[in-house]
XYZ file of C-alpha atoms in Angstrom:
733
model
C -0.485 53.739 -44.977
C -1.807 57.244 -42.991
C -4.608 57.249 -40.601
C -6.772 60.474 -40.840
C -8.162 62.589 -38.514
C -11.623 60.711 -38.372
C -12.570 59.351 -35.119
C -11.588 55.105 -35.956
C -14.979 53.637 -35.197
C -15.285 51.681 -32.411
C -16.335 48.621 -34.598
C -12.782 49.075 -36.814
C -10.903 48.048 -33.360
C -8.051 45.268 -34.626
C -8.054 47.197 -38.323
C -4.003 46.586 -38.410
C -3.662 49.624 -41.428
C -5.789 52.479 -42.289
C -5.923 54.378 -46.189
C -6.790 57.521 -47.458
C -9.400 58.107 -50.378
C -8.035 59.559 -53.462
C -8.459 64.050 -52.823
C -11.153 64.011 -56.268
C -13.389 61.133 -53.458
C -13.486 63.460 -50.947
C -17.456 64.550 -52.169
C -18.232 61.191 -52.258
C -17.759 60.720 -48.160
C -19.540 63.600 -46.558
C -22.621 61.004 -46.044
C -23.717 57.610 -46.742
C -25.522 56.807 -49.597
C -28.279 54.901 -48.083
C -29.735 57.669 -45.973
C -31.271 57.693 -43.225
C -34.806 56.230 -43.555
C -33.994 54.335 -46.968
C -33.561 50.913 -47.488
C -31.698 51.629 -50.658
C -29.225 53.683 -52.639
C -31.546 56.227 -54.640
C -29.631 55.099 -57.649
C -27.256 53.232 -59.421
C -25.185 55.412 -61.276
C -25.446 57.846 -59.035
C -21.427 57.888 -57.879
C -21.523 58.813 -54.984
C -23.461 55.854 -54.589
C -20.687 54.331 -57.038
C -17.976 54.871 -54.844
C -19.221 53.823 -51.635
C -19.781 50.399 -53.335
C -15.462 50.357 -54.606
C -15.550 51.338 -51.031
C -17.820 48.390 -49.922
C -16.313 46.036 -52.156
C -12.371 46.594 -50.972
C -13.137 46.464 -47.726
C -15.241 42.935 -47.994
C -11.928 42.181 -49.726
C -9.845 43.049 -46.585
C -11.781 41.827 -43.465
C -11.716 38.222 -45.252
C -8.056 39.024 -46.057
C -7.235 39.669 -42.238
C -9.624 37.172 -41.010
C -8.486 34.457 -42.244
C -4.579 35.333 -42.125
C -5.124 35.794 -38.503
C -5.965 32.041 -38.381
C -3.590 30.756 -41.631
C -6.983 29.403 -42.615
C -9.484 29.667 -44.575
C -10.317 30.881 -48.413
C -9.997 34.174 -49.009
C -9.336 33.717 -52.350
C -13.661 32.944 -54.556
C -15.535 35.556 -53.215
C -12.875 38.169 -53.736
C -13.694 37.778 -57.205
C -17.483 38.010 -56.011
C -17.110 40.522 -53.824
C -18.049 44.123 -56.116
C -21.360 41.693 -56.546
C -21.681 40.669 -52.921
C -20.706 44.471 -52.227
C -23.123 45.923 -55.463
C -26.706 43.751 -54.336
C -25.887 45.264 -50.031
C -25.854 48.470 -51.458
C -29.521 48.329 -53.702
C -31.563 46.920 -50.272
C -30.680 42.745 -51.152
C -29.562 41.046 -48.608
C -31.916 37.592 -48.760
C -28.058 36.173 -49.804
C -27.174 32.338 -50.695
C -24.603 30.813 -51.416
C -23.182 27.010 -52.985
C -19.803 27.558 -52.200
C -18.917 26.967 -49.313
C -15.556 28.762 -49.231
C -17.470 31.571 -49.275
C -18.014 31.907 -45.802
C -15.702 33.879 -44.625
C -16.244 36.815 -47.220
C -20.127 36.008 -45.973
C -18.797 36.667 -42.712
C -17.420 39.818 -43.259
C -20.652 40.561 -44.843
C -23.043 39.783 -42.014
C -20.370 41.074 -39.352
C -20.324 44.765 -41.231
C -24.256 44.980 -40.644
C -24.163 44.349 -37.348
C -25.948 40.457 -37.370
C -23.333 39.625 -35.880
C -23.045 40.983 -32.239
C -25.894 38.747 -31.921
C -23.376 36.057 -30.946
C -21.205 39.220 -29.714
C -18.376 40.347 -32.442
C -18.246 43.878 -31.894
C -14.833 44.215 -33.220
C -12.634 42.935 -36.480
C -10.010 41.508 -32.865
C -14.117 39.654 -32.938
C -14.190 38.752 -36.286
C -10.720 37.114 -36.218
C -10.543 35.500 -33.093
C -13.268 33.729 -33.142
C -13.289 32.435 -36.873
C -12.792 29.165 -37.326
C -13.535 28.857 -33.270
C -15.459 26.523 -31.604
C -19.208 28.336 -31.186
C -17.546 30.799 -32.919
C -17.233 31.381 -37.459
C -17.160 27.289 -38.831
C -15.176 27.191 -41.301
C -17.908 26.752 -43.665
C -21.274 27.728 -44.326
C -23.660 26.281 -41.162
C -26.768 26.935 -39.488
C -26.277 28.181 -36.194
C -24.096 32.288 -38.021
C -26.588 35.295 -36.968
C -27.723 37.030 -40.710
C -26.546 34.076 -42.874
C -29.856 32.516 -44.725
C -28.777 29.119 -44.992
C -25.011 25.637 -43.834
C -22.614 25.351 -47.515
C -20.122 22.829 -47.079
C -21.118 20.384 -50.563
C -21.036 22.611 -53.850
C -23.809 22.234 -55.735
C -27.130 22.446 -53.061
C -26.713 26.081 -52.907
C -28.836 26.763 -55.245
C -32.199 24.611 -53.447
C -31.865 26.870 -50.698
C -32.533 29.681 -53.142
C -35.390 28.220 -54.785
C -37.336 26.676 -52.112
C -36.961 30.612 -50.231
C -38.571 32.502 -53.266
C -41.228 29.627 -53.315
C -41.984 30.502 -49.879
C -41.514 33.923 -49.979
C -42.861 35.600 -52.673
C -41.905 38.865 -53.743
C -38.910 39.225 -52.386
C -35.007 37.877 -53.813
C -32.815 35.310 -53.483
C -29.287 35.506 -54.956
C -27.485 32.756 -55.249
C -23.585 33.091 -55.463
C -22.870 29.387 -57.508
C -18.937 29.034 -58.112
C -17.675 28.322 -61.397
C -15.422 25.107 -59.659
C -18.723 23.683 -58.748
C -20.820 24.472 -61.888
C -20.920 20.828 -62.842
C -21.714 19.451 -59.832
C -25.050 17.579 -59.312
C -26.971 18.682 -60.365
C -27.263 22.218 -60.265
C -28.560 23.235 -63.986
C -31.728 21.141 -63.907
C -32.893 21.508 -60.559
C -33.242 25.059 -61.629
C -34.608 23.699 -64.858
C -37.131 21.960 -63.723
C -38.179 24.693 -60.824
C -39.193 26.861 -63.744
C -40.714 23.985 -65.569
C -43.076 23.320 -62.202
C -43.542 26.920 -61.176
C -42.647 29.690 -63.485
C -44.322 32.406 -61.563
C -41.288 31.958 -59.606
C -38.513 33.752 -61.167
C -37.121 35.891 -57.233
C -34.368 33.777 -56.995
C -31.279 35.210 -58.920
C -28.419 32.847 -60.237
C -24.570 35.049 -59.829
C -21.954 32.551 -61.615
C -18.677 34.117 -60.315
C -16.592 32.727 -63.177
C -13.325 33.393 -62.047
C -11.867 31.057 -63.942
C -10.518 28.630 -61.985
C -11.346 25.190 -58.714
C -9.651 25.258 -55.705
C -6.444 23.664 -57.351
C -6.675 24.144 -61.545
C -8.191 26.122 -64.085
C -12.387 25.657 -63.787
C -13.364 23.126 -66.362
C -15.432 26.293 -68.128
C -12.761 28.611 -67.615
C -12.494 27.326 -72.195
C -15.848 29.124 -72.337
C -16.200 31.789 -74.471
C -18.156 34.238 -73.307
C -21.401 33.757 -75.920
C -21.066 30.650 -75.041
C -21.344 30.209 -71.322
C -24.594 32.592 -72.392
C -25.935 30.592 -74.495
C -26.104 28.014 -71.632
C -28.268 29.625 -69.794
C -29.784 30.288 -72.681
C -30.544 26.275 -73.026
C -31.306 25.243 -70.402
C -34.774 28.412 -70.376
C -32.583 31.687 -68.704
C -34.928 33.806 -70.161
C -32.279 37.085 -69.736
C -28.910 36.279 -69.636
C -26.844 39.117 -68.074
C -22.623 38.910 -68.335
C -20.352 41.566 -66.950
C -16.846 41.030 -67.619
C -13.945 42.333 -66.036
C -12.080 42.281 -68.988
C -13.725 44.816 -71.331
C -12.923 47.719 -68.375
C -9.050 46.754 -68.239
C -6.950 49.651 -68.618
C -4.192 47.634 -66.559
C -3.537 45.769 -69.631
C -3.622 42.827 -67.521
C -3.097 39.417 -69.780
C -5.236 35.988 -70.762
C -9.875 36.122 -70.379
C -9.324 36.425 -66.682
C -8.600 39.686 -65.475
C -8.820 41.619 -61.666
C -10.233 44.950 -61.425
C -8.600 45.833 -58.097
C -5.496 46.682 -60.510
C -7.916 48.936 -62.559
C -7.607 53.552 -62.111
C -10.374 54.387 -60.099
C -11.918 55.365 -63.284
C -12.558 52.373 -64.575
C -12.851 50.723 -60.842
C -15.990 53.532 -60.992
C -16.857 52.483 -64.476
C -16.544 48.780 -63.749
C -18.800 49.242 -60.171
C -21.394 51.480 -62.091
C -22.197 48.468 -64.156
C -21.864 45.988 -61.601
C -24.370 48.084 -59.616
C -26.897 48.333 -63.284
C -26.753 44.986 -63.873
C -27.394 43.577 -61.354
C -30.913 46.676 -60.562
C -31.516 45.067 -63.852
C -31.269 41.640 -63.565
C -32.996 41.707 -59.666
C -35.634 43.512 -61.338
C -36.681 41.274 -63.800
C -36.154 38.199 -61.101
C -38.632 40.047 -59.465
C -41.399 40.500 -62.532
C -41.189 37.051 -63.666
C -38.261 36.806 -66.061
C -36.080 34.222 -65.347
C -32.635 36.116 -64.856
C -28.808 35.634 -64.060
C -26.410 37.403 -63.718
C -22.083 35.844 -64.921
C -19.758 38.344 -63.703
C -16.366 37.288 -65.066
C -13.179 38.346 -62.924
C -10.473 36.372 -61.873
C -10.073 34.129 -59.227
C -8.506 36.466 -55.594
C -9.076 39.849 -57.522
C -7.815 42.433 -54.882
C -6.464 39.827 -51.368
C -2.219 38.366 -52.346
C -2.427 36.301 -54.160
C -4.901 35.079 -57.768
C -5.866 32.162 -59.849
C -6.462 28.666 -57.814
C -3.180 30.590 -55.595
C -6.337 32.469 -53.672
C -8.587 29.701 -52.484
C -6.252 28.381 -50.021
C -4.770 29.904 -46.607
C -1.518 27.738 -45.287
C 0.232 27.209 -42.926
C 2.255 30.156 -42.891
C 0.064 32.380 -44.563
C 0.680 34.802 -41.473
C -0.968 38.374 -41.406
C 2.794 39.153 -41.352
C 4.059 37.601 -44.746
C 5.278 40.247 -47.217
C 2.505 39.623 -49.864
C -0.387 39.606 -46.979
C 0.827 43.241 -45.333
C 0.819 44.067 -48.763
C -2.367 42.903 -49.120
C -4.242 44.943 -46.450
C -2.226 47.723 -47.032
C -3.554 47.881 -50.548
C -6.918 47.686 -49.909
C -6.724 49.792 -46.699
C -10.333 52.240 -46.510
C -9.828 55.400 -44.217
C -11.731 55.580 -41.070
C -15.167 57.060 -42.925
C -14.510 54.701 -45.585
C -15.115 52.685 -42.474
C -17.904 54.410 -41.197
C -19.806 54.931 -44.399
C -19.545 51.307 -44.846
C -21.045 50.282 -41.960
C -23.239 52.671 -41.669
C -24.579 51.427 -45.819
C -24.386 48.048 -44.249
C -26.591 48.528 -41.365
C -29.690 50.621 -43.323
C -29.969 47.964 -46.697
C -33.093 46.175 -46.176
C -34.693 47.726 -43.573
C -31.619 46.904 -41.270
C -29.339 43.962 -39.788
C -29.916 40.959 -41.708
C -30.555 38.863 -37.986
C -33.414 41.347 -37.702
C -34.599 41.153 -41.479
C -33.815 37.776 -42.955
C -36.522 35.893 -44.288
C -35.271 32.102 -41.805
C -34.443 35.050 -39.297
C -38.371 34.553 -37.839
C -40.843 31.184 -38.351
C -42.683 31.068 -41.390
C -46.755 30.628 -40.674
C -47.787 27.109 -40.850
C -51.572 25.821 -41.837
C -53.556 23.981 -39.122
C -53.495 20.363 -39.587
C -56.317 19.807 -37.502
C -56.812 16.090 -37.005
C -55.154 13.657 -39.271
C -57.316 11.278 -40.617
C -56.595 7.963 -38.838
C -57.207 4.789 -39.860
C -56.717 2.304 -37.372
C -57.083 -0.699 -39.483
C -58.071 -3.860 -36.810
C -54.851 -6.707 -35.204
C -55.542 -9.485 -37.467
C -57.270 -8.169 -39.942
C -56.867 -8.367 -43.585
C -52.781 -7.552 -45.147
C -52.859 -3.556 -45.590
C -50.434 -1.212 -47.656
C -47.982 0.202 -44.958
C -47.068 3.360 -47.688
C -50.775 3.866 -49.249
C -52.037 4.349 -45.390
C -49.547 6.713 -44.960
C -50.738 8.437 -48.306
C -54.133 9.336 -47.049
C -52.518 11.639 -43.758
C -50.398 13.381 -45.981
C -52.706 14.190 -48.749
C -54.515 15.577 -45.847
C -51.403 17.579 -44.496
C -51.284 19.188 -48.291
C -54.892 19.756 -48.533
C -54.597 21.975 -45.405
C -51.454 23.616 -46.286
C -50.893 24.964 -49.501
C -46.797 25.414 -48.835
C -46.899 21.950 -48.223
C -44.609 20.037 -50.880
C -44.462 16.177 -51.670
C -40.530 15.235 -54.164
C -40.605 11.525 -55.047
C -38.250 11.054 -58.300
C -39.370 7.697 -58.512
C -42.874 8.091 -58.820
C -45.756 7.834 -55.901
C -47.557 5.406 -57.434
C -43.808 2.858 -57.966
C -43.905 3.152 -54.518
C -47.608 2.772 -52.905
C -48.738 6.112 -52.432
C -50.759 6.540 -55.993
C -53.116 8.327 -53.953
C -50.821 11.088 -52.728
C -50.570 12.368 -56.609
C -54.800 12.071 -56.344
C -55.103 14.552 -53.364
C -51.930 16.967 -55.040
C -51.164 15.867 -57.843
C -48.527 16.274 -59.769
C -46.842 20.090 -60.195
C -46.610 20.166 -64.233
C -47.257 22.406 -66.615
C -49.475 20.407 -68.290
C -52.787 19.186 -66.736
C -53.736 15.951 -66.949
C -56.327 13.659 -64.452
C -55.650 10.384 -66.379
C -52.050 10.932 -64.127
C -54.015 13.718 -61.912
C -50.942 16.022 -62.218
C -51.698 20.116 -63.042
C -50.148 23.791 -62.446
C -51.492 24.097 -59.180
C -50.144 20.507 -57.794
C -48.093 20.376 -54.369
C -46.352 16.973 -56.133
C -42.585 17.202 -57.278
C -40.844 15.063 -59.462
C -37.792 16.018 -60.840
C -35.982 12.488 -62.154
C -33.104 13.848 -59.697
C -32.836 12.802 -56.173
C -30.557 15.512 -55.389
C -32.868 17.483 -56.859
C -36.550 16.067 -54.914
C -33.564 16.078 -51.195
C -32.884 19.610 -51.641
C -36.163 20.440 -52.268
C -37.547 18.952 -49.481
C -35.112 19.970 -47.614
C -34.160 23.561 -48.430
C -38.779 23.772 -47.589
C -38.308 22.073 -44.236
C -35.302 24.451 -43.167
C -36.616 27.530 -44.731
C -39.424 27.052 -42.716
C -42.310 25.316 -44.405
C -43.286 21.708 -43.984
C -41.940 19.234 -47.452
C -41.937 14.535 -47.307
C -39.509 13.059 -49.272
C -39.943 10.171 -50.577
C -37.568 7.799 -52.204
C -36.616 4.231 -52.633
C -34.596 2.995 -49.952
C -32.159 2.272 -52.884
C -31.435 5.342 -54.004
C -31.704 7.679 -51.347
C -27.214 7.827 -51.602
C -27.917 10.545 -54.486
C -29.595 13.050 -52.665
C -28.461 13.042 -49.138
C -26.142 15.329 -48.951
C -28.748 18.410 -48.788
C -30.218 15.964 -45.972
C -27.422 15.282 -44.145
C -26.173 19.915 -44.367
C -29.560 20.622 -43.761
C -30.612 18.007 -40.872
C -27.099 19.323 -38.687
C -28.470 23.212 -39.676
C -31.008 22.677 -37.926
C -29.742 21.379 -35.269
C -27.680 24.277 -34.500
C -30.222 26.942 -36.084
C -31.954 29.582 -32.875
C -35.438 29.126 -34.287
C -38.298 26.324 -34.583
C -38.503 25.294 -38.179
C -40.940 21.606 -39.983
C -38.881 18.291 -39.469
C -37.288 17.003 -42.474
C -39.590 13.631 -43.315
C -39.022 11.045 -45.501
C -40.296 8.508 -46.403
C -38.262 5.258 -48.085
C -40.228 2.625 -49.738
C -38.986 -0.316 -51.205
C -36.577 -2.589 -49.358
C -34.495 -4.002 -50.813
C -36.249 -7.555 -49.696
C -38.600 -7.067 -51.937
C -37.348 -5.839 -54.788
C -35.943 -9.553 -56.315
C -36.656 -9.515 -59.500
C -34.642 -6.476 -59.761
C -31.907 -7.213 -58.850
C -29.149 -5.496 -56.713
C -29.340 -1.559 -58.795
C -32.376 -1.985 -56.365
C -31.595 -3.576 -53.509
C -29.256 -1.103 -51.189
C -30.616 -0.699 -48.012
C -26.771 0.393 -46.607
C -28.249 3.912 -46.294
C -28.870 2.278 -42.935
C -25.808 3.536 -41.978
C -25.790 6.403 -42.620
C -28.880 7.076 -40.695
C -27.554 4.996 -37.642
C -23.807 7.172 -37.695
C -26.572 10.301 -38.308
C -28.398 9.357 -34.672
C -25.377 10.089 -32.666
C -26.389 13.838 -33.715
C -29.030 14.165 -31.706
C -31.797 15.225 -33.472
C -31.922 11.965 -35.598
C -35.110 9.932 -35.445
C -34.465 6.692 -38.702
C -38.508 5.299 -37.657
C -38.699 1.672 -38.404
C -42.936 1.134 -38.463
C -44.031 -2.305 -37.913
C -47.294 -1.949 -40.022
C -50.523 0.087 -41.286
C -51.021 1.198 -38.228
C -47.639 1.651 -36.998
C -46.654 4.217 -39.777
C -49.521 6.241 -39.257
C -48.874 7.192 -35.989
C -44.336 7.505 -37.090
C -45.753 10.272 -38.750
C -48.422 11.696 -36.695
C -45.466 12.346 -34.348
C -43.436 13.471 -36.843
C -45.045 15.768 -39.073
C -45.892 17.576 -34.880
C -41.768 18.276 -34.747
C -39.603 20.665 -35.479
C -35.643 20.469 -35.886
C -35.171 17.277 -36.992
C -34.840 14.971 -39.320
C -37.009 11.521 -39.580
C -37.036 8.906 -42.073
C -39.791 6.523 -42.160
C -38.467 3.547 -43.596
C -41.808 1.055 -45.280
C -42.395 -2.145 -47.862
C -44.765 -0.773 -50.302
C -45.932 -4.696 -50.086
C -49.329 -6.341 -48.254
C -48.404 -6.703 -44.291
C -50.459 -8.292 -41.341
C -51.054 -5.964 -39.637
C -49.860 -6.338 -35.738
C -50.224 -3.656 -34.003
C -52.182 -1.370 -32.256
C -51.645 2.878 -32.955
C -51.238 2.940 -28.856
C -48.263 0.736 -29.451
C -46.859 2.879 -30.698
C -47.723 6.802 -29.443
C -45.392 4.451 -26.551
C -43.020 2.386 -28.899
C -42.399 6.117 -30.065
C -40.976 7.419 -26.351
C -39.945 3.849 -25.608
C -38.396 2.787 -28.535
C -39.672 -0.345 -29.456
C -42.510 -3.139 -28.857
C -42.839 -6.650 -27.643
C -45.272 -8.031 -30.360
C -45.482 -11.148 -29.534
C -44.218 -14.068 -26.227
C -43.793 -17.684 -26.731
C -42.834 -19.358 -23.250
C -40.202 -22.621 -22.767
C -37.601 -23.326 -21.070
C -35.471 -21.003 -22.357
C -36.100 -17.512 -24.406
C -35.067 -16.127 -26.934
C -35.842 -12.650 -27.941
C -35.486 -11.630 -31.188
C -35.051 -7.214 -31.351
C -35.900 -6.914 -35.478
C -35.747 -3.555 -37.500
C -38.166 -3.507 -40.429
C -41.702 -4.659 -41.157
C -40.950 -7.361 -43.307
C -37.845 -8.832 -41.595
C -41.111 -9.963 -39.187
C -42.240 -12.547 -41.992
C -39.319 -14.953 -40.622
C -39.037 -13.672 -37.699
C -42.219 -15.358 -36.411
C -41.775 -18.182 -38.345
C -38.271 -18.846 -35.818
C -40.465 -18.320 -34.017
C -43.053 -20.702 -33.904
C -39.996 -23.732 -35.092
C -38.765 -22.795 -30.909
C -41.522 -23.391 -29.783
C -42.280 -26.993 -31.221
C -38.981 -27.995 -29.764
C -40.245 -26.758 -25.775
C -37.986 -23.031 -26.896
C -39.434 -19.759 -26.190
C -38.945 -16.769 -27.944
C -39.878 -12.584 -27.532
C -39.959 -10.996 -30.499
C -39.684 -7.050 -29.772
C -39.638 -4.414 -33.012
C -37.838 -1.471 -32.473
C -39.735 1.289 -34.096
C -37.475 4.052 -33.271
C -33.781 2.801 -32.440
C -32.296 6.292 -31.041
C -34.230 5.969 -28.202
C -32.601 3.019 -26.762
C -29.425 4.822 -26.331
C -28.362 6.097 -23.793
C -28.767 9.659 -22.940
C -24.717 9.732 -22.983
C -24.411 8.175 -26.460
C -25.744 10.823 -27.965
C -25.636 15.331 -28.566
C -29.362 15.512 -27.922
C -27.967 18.877 -25.271
C -26.132 20.676 -28.552
C -29.770 20.552 -30.671
C -32.523 23.016 -31.038
C -35.382 21.599 -29.159
C -32.944 18.523 -27.921
C -34.641 15.491 -27.441
C -33.757 14.310 -23.811
C -36.153 11.553 -24.257
C -34.007 7.260 -23.657
C -35.006 4.763 -22.543
C -33.584 4.080 -18.897
C -31.715 1.190 -18.011
C -34.451 -0.582 -15.807
C -37.293 -0.628 -18.964
C -34.622 -1.776 -21.279
C -33.572 -4.310 -18.717
C -37.122 -5.988 -18.731
C -38.056 -5.067 -22.460
C -35.218 -7.081 -23.947
C -35.475 -10.548 -20.377
C -34.416 -13.185 -21.188
C -31.629 -15.741 -21.433
C -29.885 -14.605 -24.687
C -30.791 -11.751 -27.762
C -30.447 -12.307 -31.982
C -30.340 -8.707 -33.589
C -32.148 -9.640 -36.807
C -32.743 -7.242 -39.515
C -33.305 -7.176 -43.275
C -31.578 -4.191 -43.774
C -27.655 -2.403 -41.607
C -27.050 -3.711 -38.920
C -25.089 -0.392 -37.828
C -29.757 0.028 -36.782
C -29.559 -2.799 -34.133
C -26.140 -1.455 -32.358
C -27.796 0.443 -29.392
C -29.121 -2.771 -28.506
C -26.421 -4.901 -28.575
C -24.063 -2.222 -26.600
C -26.526 -1.917 -23.360
C -27.853 -5.940 -23.972
C -25.222 -8.288 -21.497
C -26.761 -10.843 -22.726
C -25.343 -13.279 -25.152
C -25.972 -12.371 -28.256
C -25.225 -11.347 -32.008
C -26.597 -10.353 -34.916
C -27.980 -11.959 -39.006
C -28.285 -8.797 -41.266
C -28.172 -7.908 -44.259
C -25.530 -9.276 -46.575
C -25.406 -8.347 -50.484
C -28.249 -8.061 -53.220
C -28.733 -10.895 -55.527
C -31.740 -11.124 -58.744
C -34.078 -13.162 -57.709
C -37.320 -14.393 -58.305
C -38.994 -13.725 -54.629
C -38.423 -11.379 -51.560
C -38.062 -15.332 -49.771
C -35.737 -16.429 -52.685
C -33.366 -12.616 -51.740
C -33.686 -13.916 -47.554
C -32.295 -17.168 -48.602
C -29.010 -15.776 -50.017
C -29.014 -13.458 -47.412
C -29.181 -16.199 -45.115
C -31.902 -14.876 -43.069
C -34.862 -17.317 -43.780
C -36.413 -18.991 -40.502
C -34.707 -22.143 -40.353
C -31.407 -20.425 -40.160
C -32.449 -17.794 -37.237
C -33.687 -20.151 -35.411
C -30.756 -22.746 -36.422
C -28.546 -19.543 -34.953
C -30.928 -18.845 -31.653
C -30.099 -21.991 -30.454
C -25.739 -21.993 -31.438
C -26.696 -19.421 -29.133
C -28.517 -20.290 -25.904
C -26.145 -23.811 -26.285
């Protein structure tokens, strides 16, 4: 390839090959198609704009392939099949780009490199782009929360649409395109989540799904590769989309490519221009419809790997040995190579699009203004007074938050009424097109109730990441179905360069309450996940003791940012054991001493969970009758009980360095032996077991069974007062 006489832009340092523009395109290289002071091209049918979109697509493919090949690692093929569409969106001024496909990461990095967003992390040249790919403090293999100009993390499939929908809800008038791979289309639960969202928020059509229909998945043909165009259109129409716009590269093929999926980069220049113009016009139409109230999907049908080193599933991944010196890599880069003037024009267009680099203009690059909540209406119940339902007490506070903050949303798949928080429905109403006061529902409600934990977690977590307050409510047993996106978002929050409200959860109906429902509703093992995630540094599982304690926990949670906070509490009436002040202190120290009984020797009960305190208190009484002393310590925030070196708090946004000191820990858990007790996962007791030097043991949940009452379920798991007292005596023998 011959280098043109045009001065090479400085950012091109590291580009291995340059090309020449066809002579007939020279007239389209004099100025950028997005004029100075403009935010988009003037017309999708303008030949200059069309040709510069072709250049942009080739630039994206080139950078994606050179970047991945420089590390013999990464995923160029999937993004290559949608590079033309990403280029079209940029040229039309739409840069709040979201993806469901983590494997498209290098293509998205190329996009924000071209618009200069990556300069915020000192990536200014192609050399630096390649050097920092897949390196620590660089460009992760999958999208993260820390990359300037990119709106969402992406790893597990089936998540990206949640970010697009949350963005649309919080930012009316802004378009949120989201690319969805045909390989991941069947993942839980892309289509159903969009259908429920559209039913709940029919006015929020300003998200635009873009199906990347390239015929292949990661290692084989995609499961929708055999569908006809008509069947695919009908599928989307049957799920509520009013307009399905499909652009099929096959319709423009003049290279006689076999099969239904073809590569537009193999067309003649005339047909590449025709295909690209069709994409620009279709994208322009789809975007305008989405912004004006019509639920629209755009489908781009083009072969996976279009324009890179291989085609089909073979293009998906690079492996060791796929170096920049390989003939098929060299050939692909040389074929895609732009002239220096082309690179300059692409950079100019990308930078001008939407008013500037995404690092300055994307909605997630600034903090969303939050409503003032005022003072939460805490209601302190008298210690030793009537039993209270903790979740109901918290529900009153949640209603107040929603009444002060119109953006606030509560999500629940299993129903708030079933969790003792019907007062949330009464205060905020379930969002539903049918108004019915009997069920506290109406079109302006703030309670979002799809029968899918994925959709519940997705909406709540995505809204928090995008700057709005939310609360995800669930039965503890069912949390696993929505956890992947919550886990993804909490990690992203730890890495963010801005503050955003913490993602807060209320998990009710613990295993011990669910005897009659049997083991299907008795799955406290989810606490293992949260126990492991505590070491991330920004994850705080909370276990309030009672109806006072839960109010203090929620009050603290809504005042935090960039954290993942789970509150696990019973929906049964339980004794009031603490004051608000005690939990305020426990949120700093980790635990509360509930009761001390003198004796010749003292057993320390370190207890996680509110209902678990019932047999523990009974066991303490039994031991007292035998002259054995006890101390009952309720663990409210186990993360505070770790040593600071156990947790990666230093690397978190708003890193929280509050941990109980060794001296305070020794005082809090002082005794002759220690018995950790929980009706859930024993992993929550790890911080105590690590630090205590006393003779110690653990009694915890084993597995579920159908029982007539909670007492029988305690007995099945060996957690009766008798068993606890016996184990305590053996520890001190």
